[in-house]
Amino acid sequence: MKQLSTNDTNFTQAFAAILSQRENNTSSVSEQVREILTEIRHKGDTALFAYTQQFDKVAISETTLRVKDTEILDAWNSLSSSLREALILAAQRIESFHKTQIPENIKYTDQAGVLLGMKWLPLDAVGLYVPGGKAAYPSSVLMNAIPAKVAGVKRMAMCVPTPAGQLNPLVLAAAKQAGVTEIYRVGGAQAIGAMAYGTKSIAPVDRIVGPGNAYVAEAKRQVFGYVGIDSIAGPSEVVIIADAQNSPQHIAMDLLAQAEHDEMAQSILMTDDESFAKQVIEEVYKTLIDLPRAAIAKTSWENHGAVIIVKNWQEALELVNQIAPEHLELMVEHPKTLFEGVRHAGSVFMGHLCPEAIGDYVAGPNHVLPTNRTARFASGLSVFDFLKRTTFMETSANSLRRIGPAGVTLAEAEGLHAHAASIALRLKDLDPLP
Amino acid sequence: MKQLSTNDTNFTQAFAAILSQRENNTSSVSEQVREILTEIRHKGDTALFAYTQQFDKVAISETTLRVKDTEILDAWNSLSSSLREALILAAQRIESFHKTQIPENIKYTDQAGVLLGMKWLPLDAVGLYVPGGKAAYPSSVLMNAIPAKVAGVKRMAMCVPTPAGQLNPLVLAAAKQAGVTEIYRVGGAQAIGAMAYGTKSIAPVDRIVGPGNAYVAEAKRQVFGYVGIDSIAGPSEVVIIADAQNSPQHIAMDLLAQAEHDEMAQSILMTDDESFAKQVIEEVYKTLIDLPRAAIAKTSWENHGAVIIVKNWQEALELVNQIAPEHLELMVEHPKTLFEGVRHAGSVFMGHLCPEAIGDYVAGPNHVLPTNRTARFASGLSVFDFLKRTTFMETSANSLRRIGPAGVTLAEAEGLHAHAASIALRLKDLDPLP
């Protein structure tokens, strides 16, 4: 863990080091992934089943590839009622928030008499990737599937690897709650290839979303353009701006909640109170010991954690806007005022009583967020990821007369004479003005 | 050119062949691009200037890299007044349409008492790539830069190669009209690398947009994730649904307007009238001869053009939704009714008097559109490409009591105990209910 103060003489370099240490690089697996994708594309199911045998040590066939409806139902019934109720509450709240994102179509006739507009339409088919094993999170299933459902996507296909045959019933239960029933037990680059190009057993989709390991990320990068993808997820991160009014224990737990994700996760505390910072650091080490994922959290905190003493919140905001964090907690007295100055962040958690974990599960906004400084240009998953826009226009005789000649001039200037003529011919053939 | 009828016994296969023949593949240049990007990243300006010497045969330095304001002004003044007026009209109409896209922020307190919201914010800095030479289109400069300006992007940097030192004054004039003044005379993968990673002379940007050759497309694919990119542009295409009420000459010119773009462009006519189809085909060959770009248009039409006889418009719509064309002309009596059934298209041009070229220049909607069947999942360039979303939330004591326990349950089920504890600790420390 690094301790910095904006007063340090070498602060700029030390802060830059924190920013640059965690870049994603999947190019080392790119050749292997290219080969897998080519095989899937040309050999379909045969290649898909062979890779699944090779990587997941599972023999699957056309008849066992798809998870049966009874398995999904059994998984749902195997949950405790409190867990079922929690999944239902989370799903309802996620659905409710994402419904507020549904955008309006545009349609109007402008002053020149041209009808103009833009129509939002859902994608036909979406592929949801869910990692297997320890990182198989039911909350991620909800967060990926529900926005697609709200957008009006008719077909949602899910791929989840079952290493050594194991499949987390919570993942199946979450899929059921989100309305996903087309689930295949395959994963890795081969699953991405199958969803992108289609095989005999898996019909192709139009966009693939969901997190995965380096192979999955590189496969998504390579199929991008043939299908749509969401952003390439990197390690998760949080910045917490906290005043000394917070319980050090609360803030320490928030830092550790981020750190327990994986060894590459990053937790950064910014505070204006040096003794509060010391208390939090003490609490982190004290609490760490008892966590089931203590080893992961400790590695993350020691390698990537940071505590930065700032002179004031304005200074903190400037640093935040350079980091563009995935998660930002504003644990201060007037979080809304501070929020006004945030230019780049995936999601913001305001006030002493709103830890980031609330947003991971039950608040409603999406927890699939831009990592690794990409909040500079990217956004969390949303209904917009499952919609697309079609623009449209109609010119009348009069409006063509008003705007057509400028079109002819520009087309001629670009040397595109058929473009120009397609407008000019129609202008010529119009009846003379009355 | 292929002539098909939905009555043909082999129609399905013949139609599938039309769909699959034009896939983009940039993987053949991927190693070379990777090397260029690595060099740019590590050696900055030195590598940028060396590649520019090598590929564009131009010696540039720190002092000559950036186009001077006086050069931009001279370019503007060199245009005829009709061309200046056409650029101004086009820019005003593009700006006006894109302003209607600016979305509303969301902010509300829900029934559980949780404050929820989503805020749209502009990107800080955007890079605009403009191809050099014959494909340097001023209209594309307007279409790429104006949505960024409308979104509120403060810094717009443009790169345009100047092979053998040549720079199209129309491009500079369009840049001036769109408000772009930071213009660098570099291109290719090296320009994409410079904008993504930054060099001493070119500050890094957050998102790169604009068309380019295979090297530029592959470079954008490789920097994706480090910065944002727009979609990878493929060859352009149009589908025209036309009844026999159209002038065959008009429709032939519309088909040729698409074909004159490049040899890979695709023009498809769908009509319910066989003799009208014959007349159009005759007109295409008759008109072709006199076009300045006859050779390009002829190759495009012969290799990729198609005329499909359909029984009715419903059949045409089904084919259109399989093609997901970049451009769709509905040259029929009731285009709005037909438009209701369009599920996948980049932009739609309605009625006998609205050729696609109107949208290329002066209608207002963007002409940067999804090619190569990607309208299944992608959209034309818009204000949304230069905005991003930050979600936010705030829980009060009461709302934390209502939704917190479900969060604890889900976090425990996922084995993320610090997540659970970050909520549970706050619930425990709340004052007892009054």
XYZ file of N, CA, C and O in Angstrom, chain B residues 251-400:
600
model
N -33.427 6.053 -60.133
C -33.009 4.894 -59.330
C -31.636 4.396 -59.791
O -30.786 4.035 -58.970
N -31.414 4.411 -61.103
C -30.094 4.006 -61.615
C -29.006 4.906 -61.043
O -27.929 4.445 -60.638
N -29.294 6.208 -60.980
C -28.291 7.141 -60.456
C -28.048 6.898 -58.965
O -26.907 7.002 -58.496
N -29.098 6.567 -58.229
C -28.926 6.264 -56.800
C -28.041 5.026 -56.612
O -27.188 4.988 -55.714
N -28.261 4.012 -57.450
C -27.431 2.797 -57.368
C -25.974 3.143 -57.681
O -25.047 2.663 -57.015
N -25.783 4.013 -58.677
C -24.420 4.383 -59.071
C -23.760 5.302 -58.046
O -22.539 5.278 -57.875
N -24.557 6.112 -57.362
C -23.997 6.986 -56.324
C -23.318 6.126 -55.260
O -22.256 6.478 -54.740
N -23.935 4.994 -54.940
C -23.296 4.090 -53.983
C -22.066 3.435 -54.604
O -21.008 3.350 -53.986
N -22.233 2.979 -55.848
C -21.163 2.219 -56.522
C -19.911 3.064 -56.766
O -18.799 2.534 -56.807
N -20.076 4.378 -56.928
C -18.893 5.202 -57.235
C -17.968 5.404 -56.032
O -16.848 5.880 -56.172
N -18.442 5.036 -54.826
C -17.589 5.206 -53.621
C -16.301 4.415 -53.742
O -15.211 4.954 -53.609
N -16.427 3.089 -53.893
C -15.236 2.266 -54.113
C -15.655 0.918 -54.685
O -16.836 0.587 -54.704
N -14.662 0.180 -55.110
C -14.927 -1.085 -55.817
C -15.673 -2.082 -54.942
O -16.323 -2.992 -55.443
N -15.554 -1.946 -53.623
C -16.195 -2.893 -52.715
C -17.620 -2.462 -52.333
O -18.332 -3.191 -51.642
N -18.030 -1.273 -52.733
C -19.372 -0.790 -52.379
C -20.436 -1.710 -52.978
O -20.181 -2.417 -53.960
N -21.610 -1.708 -52.361
C -22.670 -2.603 -52.814
C -23.984 -1.849 -52.992
O -24.428 -1.146 -52.096
N -24.612 -2.019 -54.167
C -25.923 -1.419 -54.449
C -26.905 -2.533 -54.765
O -26.654 -3.345 -55.647
N -28.011 -2.556 -54.044
C -29.019 -3.595 -54.257
C -30.363 -2.935 -54.525
O -30.809 -2.077 -53.753
N -30.998 -3.324 -55.617
C -32.354 -2.861 -55.915
C -33.338 -3.983 -55.640
O -33.122 -5.119 -56.064
N -34.402 -3.665 -54.919
C -35.515 -4.616 -54.768
C -36.753 -3.956 -55.353
O -37.106 -2.841 -54.983
N -37.392 -4.663 -56.288
C -38.606 -4.108 -56.889
C -39.595 -5.236 -57.165
O -39.197 -6.405 -57.268
N -40.870 -4.862 -57.269
C -41.896 -5.877 -57.561
C -42.253 -5.899 -59.048
O -43.202 -6.567 -59.449
N -41.487 -5.165 -59.854
C -41.855 -5.019 -61.258
C -40.653 -5.370 -62.149
O -39.660 -4.642 -62.191
N -40.778 -6.472 -62.872
C -39.641 -6.982 -63.629
C -39.250 -6.061 -64.783
O -38.059 -5.890 -65.075
N -40.225 -5.442 -65.417
C -39.856 -4.597 -66.560
C -39.208 -3.296 -66.067
O -38.306 -2.755 -66.697
N -39.662 -2.815 -64.891
C -38.998 -1.659 -64.280
C -37.548 -2.007 -63.955
O -36.623 -1.216 -64.208
N -37.329 -3.196 -63.406
C -35.964 -3.643 -63.084
C -35.086 -3.604 -64.326
O -33.945 -3.122 -64.291
N -35.629 -4.102 -65.446
C -34.859 -4.114 -66.699
C -34.490 -2.701 -67.138
O -33.365 -2.429 -67.563
N -35.475 -1.797 -67.022
C -35.206 -0.401 -67.407
C -34.098 0.206 -66.553
O -33.233 0.931 -67.048
N -34.141 -0.077 -65.255
C -33.116 0.466 -64.350
C -31.736 -0.077 -64.737
O -30.761 0.679 -64.814
N -31.671 -1.369 -64.975
C -30.380 -1.981 -65.324
C -29.827 -1.354 -66.604
O -28.630 -1.021 -66.691
N -30.700 -1.163 -67.601
C -30.277 -0.498 -68.840
C -29.724 0.904 -68.553
O -28.689 1.300 -69.070
N -30.466 1.641 -67.698
C -30.041 3.003 -67.357
C -28.693 3.010 -66.644
O -27.881 3.906 -66.856
N -28.491 2.018 -65.779
C -27.213 1.944 -65.057
C -26.064 1.871 -66.057
O -25.109 2.654 -65.980
N -26.163 0.957 -67.017
C -25.058 0.788 -67.962
C -24.905 1.993 -68.882
O -23.797 2.378 -69.261
N -26.042 2.602 -69.230
C -26.014 3.781 -70.104
C -25.345 4.976 -69.396
O -24.510 5.681 -69.964
N -25.718 5.161 -68.115
C -25.231 6.307 -67.341
C -23.767 6.140 -66.945
O -22.995 7.101 -66.905
N -23.445 4.918 -66.620
C -22.119 4.546 -66.120
C -20.986 5.158 -66.944
O -20.026 5.725 -66.402
N -21.133 5.050 -68.253
C -20.064 5.421 -69.188
C -19.562 6.843 -68.972
O -18.362 7.108 -69.032
N -20.500 7.744 -68.666
C -20.127 9.157 -68.580
C -19.637 9.594 -67.199
O -19.283 10.765 -67.022
N -19.671 8.687 -66.234
C -19.235 9.093 -64.883
C -17.726 9.244 -64.825
O -16.993 8.407 -65.356
N -17.239 10.306 -64.130
C -15.782 10.445 -63.951
C -15.195 9.224 -63.228
O -14.069 8.847 -63.493
N -15.987 8.623 -62.336
C -15.486 7.452 -61.609
C -16.091 6.169 -62.177
O -16.424 5.229 -61.438
N -16.211 6.121 -63.513
C -16.870 4.993 -64.178
C -16.221 3.650 -63.850
O -16.925 2.662 -63.605
N -14.899 3.613 -63.824
C -14.215 2.330 -63.617
C -14.555 1.747 -62.245
O -14.858 0.558 -62.104
N -14.511 2.636 -61.219
C -14.840 2.187 -59.863
C -16.289 1.717 -59.797
O -16.602 0.626 -59.288
N -17.200 2.542 -60.320
C -18.626 2.223 -60.238
C -18.942 0.924 -60.974
O -19.738 0.106 -60.500
N -18.282 0.713 -62.117
C -18.535 -0.495 -62.907
C -18.085 -1.741 -62.146
O -18.815 -2.738 -62.053
N -16.888 -1.679 -61.555
C -16.389 -2.826 -60.793
C -17.322 -3.132 -59.618
O -17.676 -4.289 -59.370
N -17.707 -2.093 -58.895
C -18.614 -2.282 -57.758
C -19.921 -2.921 -58.213
O -20.400 -3.895 -57.632
N -20.511 -2.357 -59.276
C -21.814 -2.839 -59.747
C -21.716 -4.280 -60.249
O -22.550 -5.125 -59.912
N -20.657 -4.569 -60.996
C -20.556 -5.919 -61.561
C -20.225 -6.961 -60.499
O -20.750 -8.070 -60.530
N -19.384 -6.602 -59.528
C -18.996 -7.601 -58.521
C -19.968 -7.710 -57.352
O -20.104 -8.770 -56.757
N -20.603 -6.591 -56.993
C -21.393 -6.606 -55.761
C -22.830 -6.165 -55.942
O -23.648 -6.309 -55.030
N -23.168 -5.578 -57.107
C -24.537 -5.119 -57.348
C -25.514 -6.278 -57.439
O -25.134 -7.402 -57.769
N -26.767 -5.999 -57.122
C -27.796 -7.042 -57.234
C -29.154 -6.397 -57.488
O -29.441 -5.286 -57.012
N -29.971 -7.104 -58.272
C -31.361 -6.693 -58.488
C -32.227 -7.885 -58.096
O -32.031 -8.989 -58.605
N -33.123 -7.641 -57.159
C -33.941 -8.742 -56.637
C -35.418 -8.449 -56.905
O -35.927 -7.396 -56.497
N -36.074 -9.355 -57.617
C -37.513 -9.207 -57.857
C -38.262 -9.846 -56.691
O -38.047 -11.020 -56.378
N -39.094 -9.051 -56.042
C -39.869 -9.567 -54.904
C -41.352 -9.595 -55.267
O -41.794 -8.882 -56.169
N -42.089 -10.443 -54.556
C -43.528 -10.538 -54.834
C -44.266 -9.344 -54.234
O -45.240 -8.860 -54.774
N -43.792 -8.889 -53.103
C -44.455 -7.763 -52.428
C -43.464 -7.111 -51.447
O -42.362 -7.624 -51.237
N -43.870 -5.994 -50.877
C -42.956 -5.253 -50.002
C -42.672 -5.993 -48.707
O -41.627 -5.793 -48.089
N -43.611 -6.826 -48.267
C -43.370 -7.594 -47.049
C -42.142 -8.493 -47.227
O -41.287 -8.584 -46.348
N -42.066 -9.105 -48.397
C -40.922 -9.951 -48.711
C -39.638 -9.120 -48.748
O -38.589 -9.546 -48.252
N -39.734 -7.940 -49.323
C -38.562 -7.056 -49.389
C -38.083 -6.697 -47.978
O -36.882 -6.707 -47.686
N -39.030 -6.388 -47.105
C -38.685 -6.037 -45.719
C -37.937 -7.167 -45.023
O -36.981 -6.918 -44.287
N -38.400 -8.395 -45.245
C -37.728 -9.526 -44.599
C -36.275 -9.638 -45.055
O -35.385 -9.911 -44.250
N -36.058 -9.404 -46.354
C -34.683 -9.443 -46.868
C -33.864 -8.284 -46.296
O -32.710 -8.450 -45.891
N -34.457 -7.105 -46.246
C -33.767 -5.929 -45.690
C -33.329 -6.198 -44.256
O -32.196 -5.894 -43.876
N -34.210 -6.799 -43.471
C -33.856 -7.049 -42.076
C -32.770 -8.107 -41.935
O -32.059 -8.142 -40.933
N -32.603 -8.945 -42.959
C -31.461 -9.871 -42.945
C -30.170 -9.156 -43.347
O -29.108 -9.445 -42.813
N -30.298 -8.236 -44.303
C -29.106 -7.505 -44.764
C -28.653 -6.479 -43.728
O -27.473 -6.275 -43.518
N -29.599 -5.832 -43.048
C -29.276 -4.730 -42.129
C -28.416 -3.685 -42.835
O -27.284 -3.422 -42.433
N -28.953 -3.091 -43.904
C -28.115 -2.219 -44.735
C -27.740 -0.915 -44.043
O -28.462 -0.413 -43.186
N -26.596 -0.378 -44.461
C -26.159 0.943 -43.992
C -27.190 2.006 -44.418
O -27.650 2.800 -43.605
N -27.523 2.016 -45.706
C -28.511 2.968 -46.246
C -29.697 2.197 -46.807
O -29.509 1.185 -47.475
N -30.887 2.726 -46.598
C -32.097 2.100 -47.153
C -32.970 3.193 -47.757
O -33.402 4.112 -47.061
N -33.205 3.101 -49.068
C -34.139 4.028 -49.710
C -35.484 3.339 -49.862
O -35.561 2.233 -50.401
N -36.534 3.990 -49.392
C -37.891 3.457 -49.567
C -38.586 4.318 -50.610
O -39.246 5.318 -50.286
N -38.405 3.955 -51.878
C -38.913 4.751 -52.999
C -40.270 4.196 -53.416
O -40.431 3.666 -54.526
N -41.220 4.279 -52.507
C -42.548 3.693 -52.717
C -43.609 4.725 -52.346
O -43.290 5.792 -51.796
N -44.867 4.380 -52.610
C -45.944 5.355 -52.407
C -46.154 5.686 -50.926
O -46.401 6.836 -50.574
N -46.072 4.661 -50.072
C -46.292 4.901 -48.638
C -45.057 4.492 -47.841
O -45.070 3.494 -47.118
N -43.994 5.279 -47.932
C -42.741 4.861 -47.290
C -42.853 4.753 -45.768
O -42.208 3.901 -45.159
N -43.690 5.602 -45.164
C -43.767 5.574 -43.687
C -44.360 4.267 -43.189
O -43.961 3.762 -42.134
N -45.328 3.728 -43.928
C -45.911 2.439 -43.538
C -44.850 1.346 -43.627
O -44.707 0.516 -42.722
N -44.091 1.373 -44.718
C -43.046 0.368 -44.900
C -41.980 0.499 -43.801
O -41.492 -0.500 -43.269
N -41.649 1.741 -43.450
C -40.616 2.007 -42.440
C -40.951 1.335 -41.101
O -40.054 0.924 -40.367
N -42.248 1.234 -40.800
C -42.656 0.600 -39.530
C -42.090 -0.813 -39.385
O -41.870 -1.297 -38.279
N -41.874 -1.488 -40.527
C -41.396 -2.867 -40.476
C -39.886 -3.019 -40.560
O -39.369 -4.129 -40.538
N -39.163 -1.908 -40.652
C -37.691 -1.974 -40.740
C -37.115 -2.171 -39.341
O -37.301 -1.324 -38.473
N -36.436 -3.280 -39.142
C -35.833 -3.526 -37.823
C -34.346 -3.173 -37.798
O -33.815 -2.803 -36.739
N -33.669 -3.301 -38.933
C -32.218 -3.067 -38.942
C -31.802 -2.259 -40.162
O -31.810 -2.776 -41.278
N -31.414 -1.022 -39.956
C -30.863 -0.184 -41.030
C -30.177 1.003 -40.383
O -30.612 1.476 -39.322
N -29.103 1.479 -41.003
C -28.395 2.635 -40.451
C -29.198 3.910 -40.596
O -29.466 4.610 -39.633
N -29.604 4.215 -41.840
C -30.389 5.419 -42.076
C -31.356 5.139 -43.227
O -31.026 4.408 -44.163
N -32.550 5.721 -43.146
C -33.616 5.412 -44.097
C -34.055 6.690 -44.806
O -34.286 7.719 -44.167
N -34.167 6.611 -46.142
C -34.485 7.754 -46.996
C -35.843 7.478 -47.615
O -36.008 6.491 -48.327
N -36.820 8.336 -47.317
C -38.194 8.002 -47.634
C -38.766 8.831 -48.774
O -38.740 10.062 -48.740
N -39.302 8.144 -49.767
C -40.028 8.803 -50.841
C -39.191 9.068 -52.071
O -37.956 9.157 -52.009
N -39.886 9.226 -53.203
C -39.233 9.375 -54.508
C -38.268 10.559 -54.565
O -37.358 10.596 -55.382
N -38.499 11.548 -53.693
C -37.700 12.787 -53.778
C -36.564 12.855 -52.763
O -35.998 13.912 -52.531
N -36.241 11.699 -52.144
C -35.209 11.749 -51.092
C -34.071 10.768 -51.378
O -33.952 9.733 -50.736
N -33.188 11.095 -52.325
C -32.064 10.200 -52.598
C -31.098 10.184 -51.420
O -31.049 11.142 -50.637
N -30.336 9.133 -51.352
C -29.417 8.953 -50.228
C -28.424 10.111 -50.135
O -28.005 10.498 -49.031
N -28.041 10.694 -51.261
C -27.033 11.769 -51.258
C -27.483 12.984 -50.446
O -26.651 13.735 -49.916
N -28.794 13.161 -50.318
C -29.315 14.244 -49.476
C -28.827 14.052 -48.032
O -28.443 14.995 -47.346
N -28.831 12.804 -47.590
C -28.362 12.496 -46.238
C -26.849 12.556 -46.110
O -26.311 12.786 -45.025
N -26.151 12.346 -47.220
C -24.687 12.415 -47.176
C -24.198 13.826 -46.869
O -23.114 13.992 -46.315
N -25.000 14.815 -47.243
C -24.483 16.183 -47.181
C -25.290 17.153 -46.321
O -24.726 17.844 -45.478
N -26.577 17.227 -46.568
C -27.288 18.403 -46.055
C -28.545 18.142 -45.228
O -29.131 19.094 -44.710
N -28.979 16.878 -45.095
C -30.239 16.667 -44.372
C -30.075 16.989 -42.887
O -30.906 17.674 -42.293
N -28.982 16.493 -42.281
C -28.754 16.751 -40.860
C -28.328 15.523 -40.086
O -27.381 15.573 -39.317
N -29.025 14.378 -40.248
C -28.564 13.151 -39.583
C -27.173 12.760 -40.057
O -26.736 13.188 -41.137
N -26.491 11.947 -39.271
C -25.097 11.649 -39.568
C -24.951 10.691 -40.744
O -25.750 9.790 -40.915
N -23.908 10.896 -41.556
C -23.664 9.961 -42.652
C -22.619 8.903 -42.299
O -22.337 8.027 -43.113
N -22.073 8.984 -41.086
C -21.193 7.906 -40.619
C -22.106 6.835 -40.022
O -22.686 7.021 -38.958
N -22.247 5.727 -40.747
C -23.286 4.753 -40.438
C -22.700 3.339 -40.355
O -21.640 3.075 -40.909
N -23.414 2.435 -39.688
C -22.894 1.067 -39.561
C -22.936 0.311 -40.890
O -23.987 0.214 -41.508
N -21.785 -0.219 -41.310
C -21.671 -0.936 -42.591
C -21.644 -2.440 -42.351
O -21.596 -2.893 -41.206
N -21.639 -3.181 -43.463
C -21.347 -4.617 -43.374
C -22.256 -5.379 -42.422
O -21.801 -6.176 -41.615
N -23.530 -5.126 -42.475
C -24.531 -5.824 -41.655
C -24.457 -5.453 -40.164
O -25.169 -6.059 -39.350
N -23.624 -4.498 -39.780
C -23.511 -4.200 -38.352
C -24.675 -3.352 -37.829
O -24.777 -3.146 -36.619
N -25.568 -2.900 -38.725
C -26.764 -2.197 -38.228
C -27.633 -3.126 -37.390
O -28.574 -2.678 -36.734
N -27.309 -4.441 -37.386
C -27.971 -5.363 -36.446
C -27.731 -4.936 -34.997
O -28.545 -5.195 -34.120
N -26.564 -4.334 -34.736
C -26.239 -4.003 -33.344
C -25.628 -2.613 -33.185
O -25.505 -2.120 -32.075
N -25.246 -1.966 -34.283
C -24.546 -0.682 -34.174
C -25.398 0.444 -34.759
O -26.375 0.203 -35.461
N -25.010 1.666 -34.478
C -25.769 2.839 -34.895
C -24.841 3.832 -35.576
O -23.620 3.742 -35.452
N -25.428 4.782 -36.256
C -24.644 5.855 -36.844
C -24.001 6.711 -35.766
O -24.394 6.683 -34.600
N -22.999 7.478 -36.185
C -22.335 8.386 -35.251
C -23.358 9.407 -34.742
O -24.281 9.791 -35.460
N -23.182 9.829 -33.506
C -24.174 10.710 -32.897
C -23.568 11.400 -31.692
O -22.414 11.138 -31.329
N -24.354 12.246 -31.080
C -23.938 12.903 -29.841
C -23.599 11.865 -28.764
O -22.704 12.082 -27.936
N -24.293 10.693 -28.802
C -24.072 9.662 -27.786
C -22.644 9.122 -27.809
O -22.147 8.637 -26.806
N -21.975 9.210 -28.971
C -20.599 8.730 -29.069
C -19.618 9.623 -28.327
O -18.470 9.240 -28.124
N -20.051 10.801 -27.965
C -19.143 11.757 -27.322
C -19.598 12.105 -25.910
O -19.100 13.036 -25.297
N -20.562 11.345 -25.423
C -21.043 11.480 -24.050
C -20.817 10.154 -23.340
O -20.693 9.114 -23.961
N -20.784 10.211 -22.028
C -20.773 8.977 -21.248
C -21.658 9.198 -20.039
O -22.004 10.345 -19.734
N -22.011 8.110 -19.375
C -22.980 8.177 -18.284
C -22.323 7.848 -16.944
O -21.550 6.896 -16.857
N -22.640 8.619 -15.938
C -22.243 8.283 -14.571
C -23.523 8.055 -13.774
O -24.380 8.931 -13.722
N -23.669 6.868 -13.199
C -24.834 6.638 -12.335
C -24.488 7.055 -10.915
O -23.317 7.159 -10.551
N -25.510 7.317 -10.122
C -25.251 7.686 -8.723
C -26.405 7.253 -7.836
O -27.521 7.023 -8.316
N -26.109 7.146 -6.558
C -27.142 6.696 -5.620
C -26.822 7.194 -4.222
O -25.663 7.467 -3.892
N -27.860 7.328 -3.406
C -27.675 7.714 -1.999
C -28.737 6.996 -1.173
O -29.921 7.063 -1.499
N -28.311 6.287 -0.135
C -29.278 5.653 0.767
C -29.340 6.419 2.077
O -28.325 6.876 2.597
N -30.537 6.574 2.585
C -30.757 7.163 3.912
C -30.797 6.013 4.924
O -30.746 4.842 4.551
N -30.917 6.360 6.198
C -31.012 5.319 7.227
C -32.196 4.394 6.929
O -32.072 3.169 6.942
N -33.352 5.005 6.612
C -34.535 4.179 6.383
C -34.418 3.315 5.138
O -34.817 2.154 5.135
N -33.886 3.906 4.068
C -33.809 3.110 2.838
C -32.732 2.035 2.951
O -32.869 0.953 2.385
N -31.674 2.309 3.721
C -30.674 1.262 3.939
C -31.300 0.095 4.705
O -31.026 -1.061 4.415
